[in-house]
CSV table of C-alpha atoms and ligand atoms in Angstrom, one decimal:
chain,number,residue,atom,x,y,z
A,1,UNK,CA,-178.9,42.7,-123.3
A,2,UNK,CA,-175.6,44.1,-124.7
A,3,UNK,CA,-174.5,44.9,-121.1
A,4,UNK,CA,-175.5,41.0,-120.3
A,5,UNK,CA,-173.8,39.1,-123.2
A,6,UNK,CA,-170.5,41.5,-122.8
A,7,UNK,CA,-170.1,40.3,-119.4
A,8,UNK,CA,-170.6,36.8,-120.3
A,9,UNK,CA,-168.4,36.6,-123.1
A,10,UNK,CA,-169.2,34.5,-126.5
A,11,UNK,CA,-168.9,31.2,-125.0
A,12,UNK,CA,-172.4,31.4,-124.0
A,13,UNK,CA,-176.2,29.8,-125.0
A,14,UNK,CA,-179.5,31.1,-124.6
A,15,UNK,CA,-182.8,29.7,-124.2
A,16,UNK,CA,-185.7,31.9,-124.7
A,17,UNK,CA,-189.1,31.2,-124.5
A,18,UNK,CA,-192.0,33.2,-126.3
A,19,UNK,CA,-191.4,36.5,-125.3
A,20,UNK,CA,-190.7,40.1,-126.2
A,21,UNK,CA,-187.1,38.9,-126.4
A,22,UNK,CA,-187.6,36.3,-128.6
A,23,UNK,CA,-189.0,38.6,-130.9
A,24,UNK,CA,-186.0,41.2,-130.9
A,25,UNK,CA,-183.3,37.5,-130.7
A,26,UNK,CA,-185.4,36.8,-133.9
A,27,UNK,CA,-186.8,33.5,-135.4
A,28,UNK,CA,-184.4,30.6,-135.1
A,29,UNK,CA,-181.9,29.2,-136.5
A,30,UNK,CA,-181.5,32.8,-136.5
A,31,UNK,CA,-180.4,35.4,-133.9
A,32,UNK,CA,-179.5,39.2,-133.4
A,33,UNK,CA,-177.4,38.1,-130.0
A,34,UNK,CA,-174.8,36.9,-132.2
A,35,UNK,CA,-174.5,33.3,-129.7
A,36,UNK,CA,-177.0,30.4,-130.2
A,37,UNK,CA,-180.4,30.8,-129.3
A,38,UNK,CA,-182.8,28.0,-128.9
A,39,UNK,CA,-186.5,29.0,-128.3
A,40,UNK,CA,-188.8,26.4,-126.5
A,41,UNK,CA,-192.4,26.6,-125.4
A,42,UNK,CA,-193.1,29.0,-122.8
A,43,UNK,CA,-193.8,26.4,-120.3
A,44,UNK,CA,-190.0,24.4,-121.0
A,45,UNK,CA,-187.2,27.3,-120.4
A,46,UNK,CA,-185.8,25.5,-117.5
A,47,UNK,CA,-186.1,22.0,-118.8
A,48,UNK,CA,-184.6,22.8,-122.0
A,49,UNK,CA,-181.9,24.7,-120.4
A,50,UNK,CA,-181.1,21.2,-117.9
A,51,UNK,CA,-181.2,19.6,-121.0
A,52,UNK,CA,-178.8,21.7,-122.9
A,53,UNK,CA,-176.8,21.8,-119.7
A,54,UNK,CA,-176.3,18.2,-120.3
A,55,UNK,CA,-175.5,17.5,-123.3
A,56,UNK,CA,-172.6,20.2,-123.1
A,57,UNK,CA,-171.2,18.6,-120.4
A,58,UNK,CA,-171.3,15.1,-121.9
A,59,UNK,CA,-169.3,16.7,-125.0
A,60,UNK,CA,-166.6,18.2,-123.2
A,61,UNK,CA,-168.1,22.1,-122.8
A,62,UNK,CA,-168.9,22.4,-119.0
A,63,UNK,CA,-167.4,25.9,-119.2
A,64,UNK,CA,-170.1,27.0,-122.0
A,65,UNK,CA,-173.1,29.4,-120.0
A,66,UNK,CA,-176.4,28.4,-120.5
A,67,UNK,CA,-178.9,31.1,-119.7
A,68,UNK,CA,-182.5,31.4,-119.9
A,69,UNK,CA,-183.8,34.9,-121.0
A,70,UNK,CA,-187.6,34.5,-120.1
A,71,UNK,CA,-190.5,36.5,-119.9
A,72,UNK,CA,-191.6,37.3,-116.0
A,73,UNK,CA,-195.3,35.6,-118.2
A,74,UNK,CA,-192.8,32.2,-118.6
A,75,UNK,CA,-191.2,32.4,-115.5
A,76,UNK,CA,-193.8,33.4,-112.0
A,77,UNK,CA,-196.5,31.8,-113.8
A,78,UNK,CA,-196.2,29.4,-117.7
A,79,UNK,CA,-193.1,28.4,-116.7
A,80,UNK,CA,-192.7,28.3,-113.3
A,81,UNK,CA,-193.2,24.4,-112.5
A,82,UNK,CA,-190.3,23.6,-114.9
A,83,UNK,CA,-188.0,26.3,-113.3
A,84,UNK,CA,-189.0,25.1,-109.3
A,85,UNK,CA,-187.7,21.5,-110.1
A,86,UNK,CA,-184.6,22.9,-112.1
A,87,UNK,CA,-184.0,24.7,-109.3
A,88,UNK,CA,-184.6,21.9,-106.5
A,89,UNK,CA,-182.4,19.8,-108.9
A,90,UNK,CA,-179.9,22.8,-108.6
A,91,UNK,CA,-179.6,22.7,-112.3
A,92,UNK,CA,-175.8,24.8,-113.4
A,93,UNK,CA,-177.9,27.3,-115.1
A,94,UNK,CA,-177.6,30.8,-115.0
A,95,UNK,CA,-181.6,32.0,-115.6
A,96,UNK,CA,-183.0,35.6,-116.2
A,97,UNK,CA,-186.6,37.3,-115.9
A,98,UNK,CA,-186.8,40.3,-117.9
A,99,UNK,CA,-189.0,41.5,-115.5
A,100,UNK,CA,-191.6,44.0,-117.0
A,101,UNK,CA,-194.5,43.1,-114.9
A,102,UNK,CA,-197.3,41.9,-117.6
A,103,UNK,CA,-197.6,39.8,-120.7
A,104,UNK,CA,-197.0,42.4,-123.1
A,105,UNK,CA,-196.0,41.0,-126.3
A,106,UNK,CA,-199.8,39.5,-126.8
A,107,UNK,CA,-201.0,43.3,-125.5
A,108,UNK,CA,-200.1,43.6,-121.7
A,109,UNK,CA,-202.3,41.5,-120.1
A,110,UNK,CA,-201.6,41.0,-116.3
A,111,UNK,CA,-198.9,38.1,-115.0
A,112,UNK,CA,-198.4,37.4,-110.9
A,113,UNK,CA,-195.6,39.7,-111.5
A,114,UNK,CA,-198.1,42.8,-112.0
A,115,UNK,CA,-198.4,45.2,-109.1
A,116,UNK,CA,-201.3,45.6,-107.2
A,117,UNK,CA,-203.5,48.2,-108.8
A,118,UNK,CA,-201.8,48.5,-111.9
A,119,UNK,CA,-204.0,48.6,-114.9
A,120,UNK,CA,-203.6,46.1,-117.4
A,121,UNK,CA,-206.0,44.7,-120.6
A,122,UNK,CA,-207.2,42.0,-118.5
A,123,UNK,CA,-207.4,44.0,-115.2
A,124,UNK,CA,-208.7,47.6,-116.6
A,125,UNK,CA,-210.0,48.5,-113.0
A,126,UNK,CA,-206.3,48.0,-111.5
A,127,UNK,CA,-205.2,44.2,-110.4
A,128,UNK,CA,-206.4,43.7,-107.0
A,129,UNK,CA,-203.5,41.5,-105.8
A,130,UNK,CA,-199.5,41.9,-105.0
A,131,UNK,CA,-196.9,41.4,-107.0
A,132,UNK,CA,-195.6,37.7,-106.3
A,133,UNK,CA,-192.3,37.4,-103.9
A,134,UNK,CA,-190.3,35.3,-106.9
A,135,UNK,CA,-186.9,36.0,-104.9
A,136,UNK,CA,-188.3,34.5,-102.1
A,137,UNK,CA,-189.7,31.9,-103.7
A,138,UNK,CA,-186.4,31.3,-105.2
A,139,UNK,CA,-184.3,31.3,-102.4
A,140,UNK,CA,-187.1,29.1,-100.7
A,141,UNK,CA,-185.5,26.2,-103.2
A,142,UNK,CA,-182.0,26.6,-101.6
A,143,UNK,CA,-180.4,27.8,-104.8
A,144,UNK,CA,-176.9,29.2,-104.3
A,145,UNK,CA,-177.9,32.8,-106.0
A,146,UNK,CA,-180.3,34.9,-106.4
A,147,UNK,CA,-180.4,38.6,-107.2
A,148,UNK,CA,-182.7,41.6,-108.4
A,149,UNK,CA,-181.0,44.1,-110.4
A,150,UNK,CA,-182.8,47.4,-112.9
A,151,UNK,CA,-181.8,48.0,-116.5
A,152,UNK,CA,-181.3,51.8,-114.7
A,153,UNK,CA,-178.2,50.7,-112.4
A,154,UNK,CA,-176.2,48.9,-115.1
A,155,UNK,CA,-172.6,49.4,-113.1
A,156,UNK,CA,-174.7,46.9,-110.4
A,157,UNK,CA,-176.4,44.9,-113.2
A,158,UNK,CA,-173.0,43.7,-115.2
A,159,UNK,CA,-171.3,42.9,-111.1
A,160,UNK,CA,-174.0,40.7,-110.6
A,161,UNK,CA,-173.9,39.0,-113.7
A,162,UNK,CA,-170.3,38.6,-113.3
A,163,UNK,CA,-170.7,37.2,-109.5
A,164,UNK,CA,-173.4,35.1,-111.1
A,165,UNK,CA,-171.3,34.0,-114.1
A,166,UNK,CA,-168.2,32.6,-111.5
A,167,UNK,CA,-171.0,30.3,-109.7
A,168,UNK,CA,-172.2,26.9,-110.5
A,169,UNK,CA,-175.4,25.8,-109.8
A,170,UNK,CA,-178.7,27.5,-110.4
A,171,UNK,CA,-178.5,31.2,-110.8
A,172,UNK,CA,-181.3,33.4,-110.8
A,173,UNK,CA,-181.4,37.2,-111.9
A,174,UNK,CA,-184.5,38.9,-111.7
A,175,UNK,CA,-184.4,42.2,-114.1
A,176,UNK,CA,-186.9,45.2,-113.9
A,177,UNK,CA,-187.6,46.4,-117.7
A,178,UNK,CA,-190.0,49.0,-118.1
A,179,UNK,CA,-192.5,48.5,-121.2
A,180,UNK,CA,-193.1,51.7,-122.6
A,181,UNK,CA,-196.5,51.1,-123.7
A,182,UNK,CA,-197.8,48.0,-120.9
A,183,UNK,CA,-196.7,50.6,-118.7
A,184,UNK,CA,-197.7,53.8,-120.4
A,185,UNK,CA,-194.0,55.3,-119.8
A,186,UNK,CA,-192.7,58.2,-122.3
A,187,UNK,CA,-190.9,56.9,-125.3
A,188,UNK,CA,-187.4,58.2,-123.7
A,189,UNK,CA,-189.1,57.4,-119.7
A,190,UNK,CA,-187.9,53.9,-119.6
A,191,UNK,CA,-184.5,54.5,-117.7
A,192,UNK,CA,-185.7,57.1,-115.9
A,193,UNK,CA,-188.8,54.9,-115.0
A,194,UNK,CA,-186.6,51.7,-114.3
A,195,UNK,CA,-184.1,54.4,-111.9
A,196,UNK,CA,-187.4,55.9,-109.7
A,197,UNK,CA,-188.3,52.1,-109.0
A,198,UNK,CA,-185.5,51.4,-107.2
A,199,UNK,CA,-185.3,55.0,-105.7
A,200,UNK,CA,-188.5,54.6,-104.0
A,201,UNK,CA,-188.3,51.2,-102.6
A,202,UNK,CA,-190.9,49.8,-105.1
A,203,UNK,CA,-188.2,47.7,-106.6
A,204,UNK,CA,-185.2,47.4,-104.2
A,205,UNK,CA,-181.7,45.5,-105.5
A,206,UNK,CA,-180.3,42.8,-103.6
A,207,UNK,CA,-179.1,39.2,-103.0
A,208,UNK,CA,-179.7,36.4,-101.6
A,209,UNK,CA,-176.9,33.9,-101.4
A,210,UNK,CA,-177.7,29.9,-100.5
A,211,UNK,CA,-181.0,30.8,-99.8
A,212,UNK,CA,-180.6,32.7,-96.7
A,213,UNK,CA,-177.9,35.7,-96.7
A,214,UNK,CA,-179.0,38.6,-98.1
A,215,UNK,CA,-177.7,41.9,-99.1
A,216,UNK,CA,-179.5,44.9,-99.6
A,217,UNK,CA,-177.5,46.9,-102.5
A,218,UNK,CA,-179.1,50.4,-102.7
A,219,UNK,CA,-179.6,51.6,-99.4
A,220,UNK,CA,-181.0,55.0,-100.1
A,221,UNK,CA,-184.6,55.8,-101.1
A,222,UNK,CA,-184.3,59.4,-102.4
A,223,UNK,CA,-187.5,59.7,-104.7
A,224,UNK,CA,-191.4,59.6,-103.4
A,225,UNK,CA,-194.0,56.5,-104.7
A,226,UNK,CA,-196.0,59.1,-105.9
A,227,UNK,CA,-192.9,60.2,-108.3
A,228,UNK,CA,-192.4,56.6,-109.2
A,229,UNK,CA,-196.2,55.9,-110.4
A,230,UNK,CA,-196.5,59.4,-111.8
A,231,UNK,CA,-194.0,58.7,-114.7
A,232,UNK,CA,-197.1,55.4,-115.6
A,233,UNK,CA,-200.4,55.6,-117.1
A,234,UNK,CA,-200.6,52.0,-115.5
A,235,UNK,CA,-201.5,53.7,-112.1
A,236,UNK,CA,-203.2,57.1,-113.1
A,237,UNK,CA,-206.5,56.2,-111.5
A,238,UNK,CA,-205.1,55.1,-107.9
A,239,UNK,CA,-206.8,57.0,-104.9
A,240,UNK,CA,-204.6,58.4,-102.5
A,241,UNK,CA,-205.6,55.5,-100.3
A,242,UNK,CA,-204.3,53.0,-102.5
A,243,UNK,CA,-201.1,55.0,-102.7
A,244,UNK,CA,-200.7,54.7,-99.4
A,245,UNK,CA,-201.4,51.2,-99.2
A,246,UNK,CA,-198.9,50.5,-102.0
A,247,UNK,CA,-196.4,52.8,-99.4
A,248,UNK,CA,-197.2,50.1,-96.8
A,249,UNK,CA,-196.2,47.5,-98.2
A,250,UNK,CA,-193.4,48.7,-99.7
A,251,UNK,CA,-192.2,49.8,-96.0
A,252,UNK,CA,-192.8,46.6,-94.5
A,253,UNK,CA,-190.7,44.9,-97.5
A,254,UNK,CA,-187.9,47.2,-97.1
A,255,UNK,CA,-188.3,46.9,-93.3
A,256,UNK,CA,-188.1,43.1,-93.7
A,257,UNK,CA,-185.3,43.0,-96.1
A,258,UNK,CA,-183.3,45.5,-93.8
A,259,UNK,CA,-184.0,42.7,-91.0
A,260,UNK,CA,-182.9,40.2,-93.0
A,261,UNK,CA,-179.5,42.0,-94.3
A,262,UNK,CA,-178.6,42.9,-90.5
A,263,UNK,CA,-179.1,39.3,-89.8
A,264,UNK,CA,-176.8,37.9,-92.6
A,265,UNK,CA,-173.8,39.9,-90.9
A,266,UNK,CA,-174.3,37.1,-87.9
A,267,UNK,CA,-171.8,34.7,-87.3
A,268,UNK,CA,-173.9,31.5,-87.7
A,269,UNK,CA,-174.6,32.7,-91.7
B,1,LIG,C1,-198.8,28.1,-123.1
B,1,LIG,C2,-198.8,29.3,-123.8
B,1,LIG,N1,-199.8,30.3,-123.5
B,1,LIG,C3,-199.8,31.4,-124.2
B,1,LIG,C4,-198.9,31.7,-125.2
B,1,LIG,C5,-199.0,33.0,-125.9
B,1,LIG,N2,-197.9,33.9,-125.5
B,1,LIG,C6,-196.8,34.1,-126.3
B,1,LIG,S1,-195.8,35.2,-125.6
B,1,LIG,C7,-196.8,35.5,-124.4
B,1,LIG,C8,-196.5,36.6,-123.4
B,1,LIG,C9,-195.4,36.2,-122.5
B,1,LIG,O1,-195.3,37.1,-121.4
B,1,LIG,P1,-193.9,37.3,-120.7
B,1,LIG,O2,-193.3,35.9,-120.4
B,1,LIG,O3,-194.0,38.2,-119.5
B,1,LIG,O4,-192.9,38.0,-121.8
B,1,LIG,P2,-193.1,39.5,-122.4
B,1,LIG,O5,-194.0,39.3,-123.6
B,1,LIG,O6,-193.7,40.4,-121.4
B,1,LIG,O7,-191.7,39.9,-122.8
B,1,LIG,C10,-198.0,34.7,-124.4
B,1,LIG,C11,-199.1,34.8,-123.5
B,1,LIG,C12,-197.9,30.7,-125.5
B,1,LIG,N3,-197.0,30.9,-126.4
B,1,LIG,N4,-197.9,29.6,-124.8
B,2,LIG,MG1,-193.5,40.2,-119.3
């Protein structure tokens, strides 16, 4: 978050919904971030946000950021019917999803962000579905950018924010942040945990501009799955056949967004 509000400057506003955030941003009209904070319902993020968008522009501030620092609980699932007609609205918000894969802060229950097979309170045999496409989803609306980024590539993290910060419209940052104890990481693991995700292709960086180009950052996978889900008590009771069907799908991601980068470089895009 420090990495996030330097980038953006002091000129900026935040929305945050019930969250782990809005714990550590504290109760309002108070907040550690040091910029306003106003905290809706889980559900409004996105509407609050147009609406704060608004008014700032009607008094003159068109250049203050509004952001939305959400839960991936508020945003792929509580929240998500707000943000899809922000976003078909094209709303000039710049919105992020701390990203860490559950509900945690009422005790890590699973969200449509989870992974498939990860353990959670409500899915103590492993969750038997994927983890929902929310970039693609996303992009799907038009929007003129949207990006994954890791709290364990910070030089990539504060370049995106900084792209993102120079566009109008709706922005869209999706960022992967471990939870030490949702995830069952050592209480120093989370970089290293948040680094391995991106290493072995479970959690690849890129963009998507206007809905269609897209750029695959970090073209290298240089550490195993196995590696990745052995740092996480989340996944200590996969079978090495679901271990390799997590490695399927991960290829035919990375396969597909490899596709889709080579396509970008076309003329018509
Ligand atoms: C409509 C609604 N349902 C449930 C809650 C209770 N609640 C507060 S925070 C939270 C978890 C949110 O999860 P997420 O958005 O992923 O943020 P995290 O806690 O993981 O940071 C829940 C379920 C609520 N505030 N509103
Ligand atoms: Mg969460």
């Amino acid at each position: 978050m420090r990495h996030i509000l330097d980038v953006l400057g002091p000129d900026t506003m935040a929305v945050i919904p019930p969250s782990c955030m809005a714990i550590i941003s504290g109760p309002q009209p108070f907040s550690s971030l040091r910029i306003p904070v106003y905290q809706p319902t889980l559900e409004s993020s996105a509407a609050a946000a147009s609406g704060l968008r608004r008014a700032l522009d009607a008094t003159g501030r068109p250049d203050t950021q509004v952001i939305v620092l959400a839960g991936d609980g508020g945003t792929y699932d509580i929240g998500f019917q707000c943000l899809s007609s922000a976003a078909e609205r094209n709303e000039n918000i710049l919105y992020f999803c701390l990203d860490n894969e559950g509900y945690m802060n009422t005790g890590a229950q699973k969200s449509s962000s989870t992974p498939q097979y990860a353990r959670t309170g409500s899915t103590p045999a492993g969750k038997l579905t994927r983890k929902k496409n929310m970039s693609a989803i996303m992009a799907a609306h038009g929007v003129p950018y949207v990006a994954t980024a890791s709290i364990g590539h910070l030089a990539d993290l504060r370049r995106k924010v900084a792209k993102a910060k120079a566009i109008r419209g709706m922005r869209f940052i999706t960022l992967l942040i471990p939870c030490l104890d949702g995830w069952g990481v050592a209480d120093d693991g989370a970089l290293t945990t948040a680094r391995h995700a991106v290493e072995s292709g479970a959690f690849p960086l890129y963009e998507i501009e206007d809905g269609r180009r897209y750029t695959l950052n970090h073209t290298e996978r240089s550490c195993t799955l196995s590696s990745y889900l052995s740092l996480q008590r989340r996944y200590r009771h996969l079978t090495a056949e679901q271990i390799d069907s997590l490695q399927a799908g991960i290829d035919e991601a990375w396969a597909d967004l490899l596709q889709r980068t080579a396509a970008s470089k076309t003329p018509a895009n």
